[in-house]
Amino acid sequence: VYACVINILTLFGENVESYNGVNIEADFESLADKTVSNPYYYRVAVEACKNIGNTTLGHHFVDELIASYYTLGQGMDYYGFSCDNTAAFLASIAPYKEDYAVYVEDAKTVINGFTTDEGCFYDNVYTDVSPDSTAMAMLAYASIGEHKTAKTLYDCLMKGFESPNYNGVI
């Protein structure tokens, strides 16, 4: 929750060290339990660390995410390896992509294995291209600054899943 608040206040240009008399940054940094219960939440925690400039804590979260959920060559395992999970992983580590270049490249390779000319599919069991998996991959590439690939996936999303009645609605 602290990470979400930090990210939102940062977007609003607010001071997270003194917001309504509370040092939210210090409260976040001082939490004794720095574990995350769901791997999809790491993205918020890592982003908050980047926003407050705490690289050490950001690396702690990325290292924990890797140790707990990531396998090189297969991606992120959260109830199975999938495009969506690996895309969430890549978006999570994006703020420190230079420090984790091996994992960035590996995750991109894994996601590419779930990608066709029409978009992305979930895993090796559910191989129909889906808007969810395509959007997750698009998020991952946009997060690491690979906008050309993100745009290609966006075009797949619009071509394959846009409502015939409502422009821009998936």
mmCIF file of N, CA and C in Angstrom, residues 39-40 69 74-86 114 122-124:
data_model
loop_
_atom_site.group_PDB
_atom_site.id
_atom_site.type_symbol
_atom_site.label_atom_id
_atom_site.label_comp_id
_atom_site.label_asym_id
_atom_site.label_seq_id
_atom_site.Cartn_x
_atom_site.Cartn_y
_atom_site.Cartn_z
ATOM 1 N N PRO A 39 3.615 -12.068 -6.942
ATOM 2 C CA PRO A 39 4.672 -11.523 -7.801
ATOM 3 C C PRO A 39 4.226 -10.350 -8.669
ATOM 4 N N TYR A 40 2.939 -10.232 -8.906
ATOM 5 C CA TYR A 40 2.460 -9.105 -9.706
ATOM 6 C C TYR A 40 2.571 -7.784 -8.938
ATOM 7 N N TYR A 69 10.671 -16.544 -8.247
ATOM 8 C CA TYR A 69 9.739 -16.831 -9.333
ATOM 9 C C TYR A 69 10.348 -16.997 -10.728
ATOM 10 N N GLN A 74 12.807 -19.947 -19.200
ATOM 11 C CA GLN A 74 11.396 -20.327 -19.058
ATOM 12 C C GLN A 74 10.502 -19.166 -18.652
ATOM 13 N N GLY A 75 11.054 -18.194 -17.942
ATOM 14 C CA GLY A 75 10.283 -17.028 -17.539
ATOM 15 C C GLY A 75 9.837 -17.085 -16.093
ATOM 16 N N MET A 76 8.790 -16.334 -15.801
ATOM 17 C CA MET A 76 8.270 -16.275 -14.440
ATOM 18 C C MET A 76 7.226 -17.371 -14.239
ATOM 19 N N ASP A 77 7.394 -18.094 -13.154
ATOM 20 C CA ASP A 77 6.484 -19.178 -12.808
ATOM 21 C C ASP A 77 5.578 -18.728 -11.666
ATOM 22 N N TYR A 78 4.342 -18.458 -12.011
ATOM 23 C CA TYR A 78 3.316 -18.167 -11.021
ATOM 24 C C TYR A 78 2.099 -18.960 -11.465
ATOM 25 N N TYR A 79 1.918 -20.097 -10.884
ATOM 26 C CA TYR A 79 0.928 -21.069 -11.343
ATOM 27 C C TYR A 79 1.208 -21.463 -12.787
ATOM 28 N N GLY A 80 2.485 -21.575 -13.121
ATOM 29 C CA GLY A 80 2.914 -21.973 -14.454
ATOM 30 C C GLY A 80 3.638 -20.847 -15.174
ATOM 31 N N PHE A 81 4.440 -21.249 -16.134
ATOM 32 C CA PHE A 81 5.149 -20.283 -16.970
ATOM 33 C C PHE A 81 4.198 -19.796 -18.054
ATOM 34 N N SER A 82 4.192 -18.488 -18.311
ATOM 35 C CA SER A 82 3.300 -17.947 -19.332
ATOM 36 C C SER A 82 3.829 -16.619 -19.850
ATOM 37 N N CYS A 83 3.244 -16.209 -20.953
ATOM 38 C CA CYS A 83 3.545 -14.891 -21.510
ATOM 39 C C CYS A 83 3.194 -13.802 -20.506
ATOM 40 N N ASP A 84 1.998 -13.905 -19.931
ATOM 41 C CA ASP A 84 1.525 -12.875 -19.012
ATOM 42 C C ASP A 84 2.439 -12.742 -17.797
ATOM 43 N N ASN A 85 2.803 -13.879 -17.208
ATOM 44 C CA ASN A 85 3.678 -13.850 -16.034
ATOM 45 C C ASN A 85 5.029 -13.246 -16.369
ATOM 46 N N THR A 86 5.602 -13.667 -17.481
ATOM 47 C CA THR A 86 6.920 -13.165 -17.858
ATOM 48 C C THR A 86 6.859 -11.693 -18.234
ATOM 49 N N PHE A 114 6.087 -16.720 -27.216
ATOM 50 C CA PHE A 114 4.626 -16.733 -27.113
ATOM 51 C C PHE A 114 3.983 -15.753 -28.104
ATOM 52 N N TYR A 122 -1.159 -17.149 -24.310
ATOM 53 C CA TYR A 122 -0.878 -17.284 -22.882
ATOM 54 C C TYR A 122 0.275 -18.234 -22.574
ATOM 55 N N ASP A 123 0.168 -19.481 -22.990
ATOM 56 C CA ASP A 123 1.217 -20.462 -22.710
ATOM 57 C C ASP A 123 1.159 -21.571 -23.751
ATOM 58 N N ASN A 124 1.904 -22.633 -23.536
ATOM 59 C CA ASN A 124 1.968 -23.698 -24.533
ATOM 60 C C ASN A 124 0.746 -24.606 -24.525
#
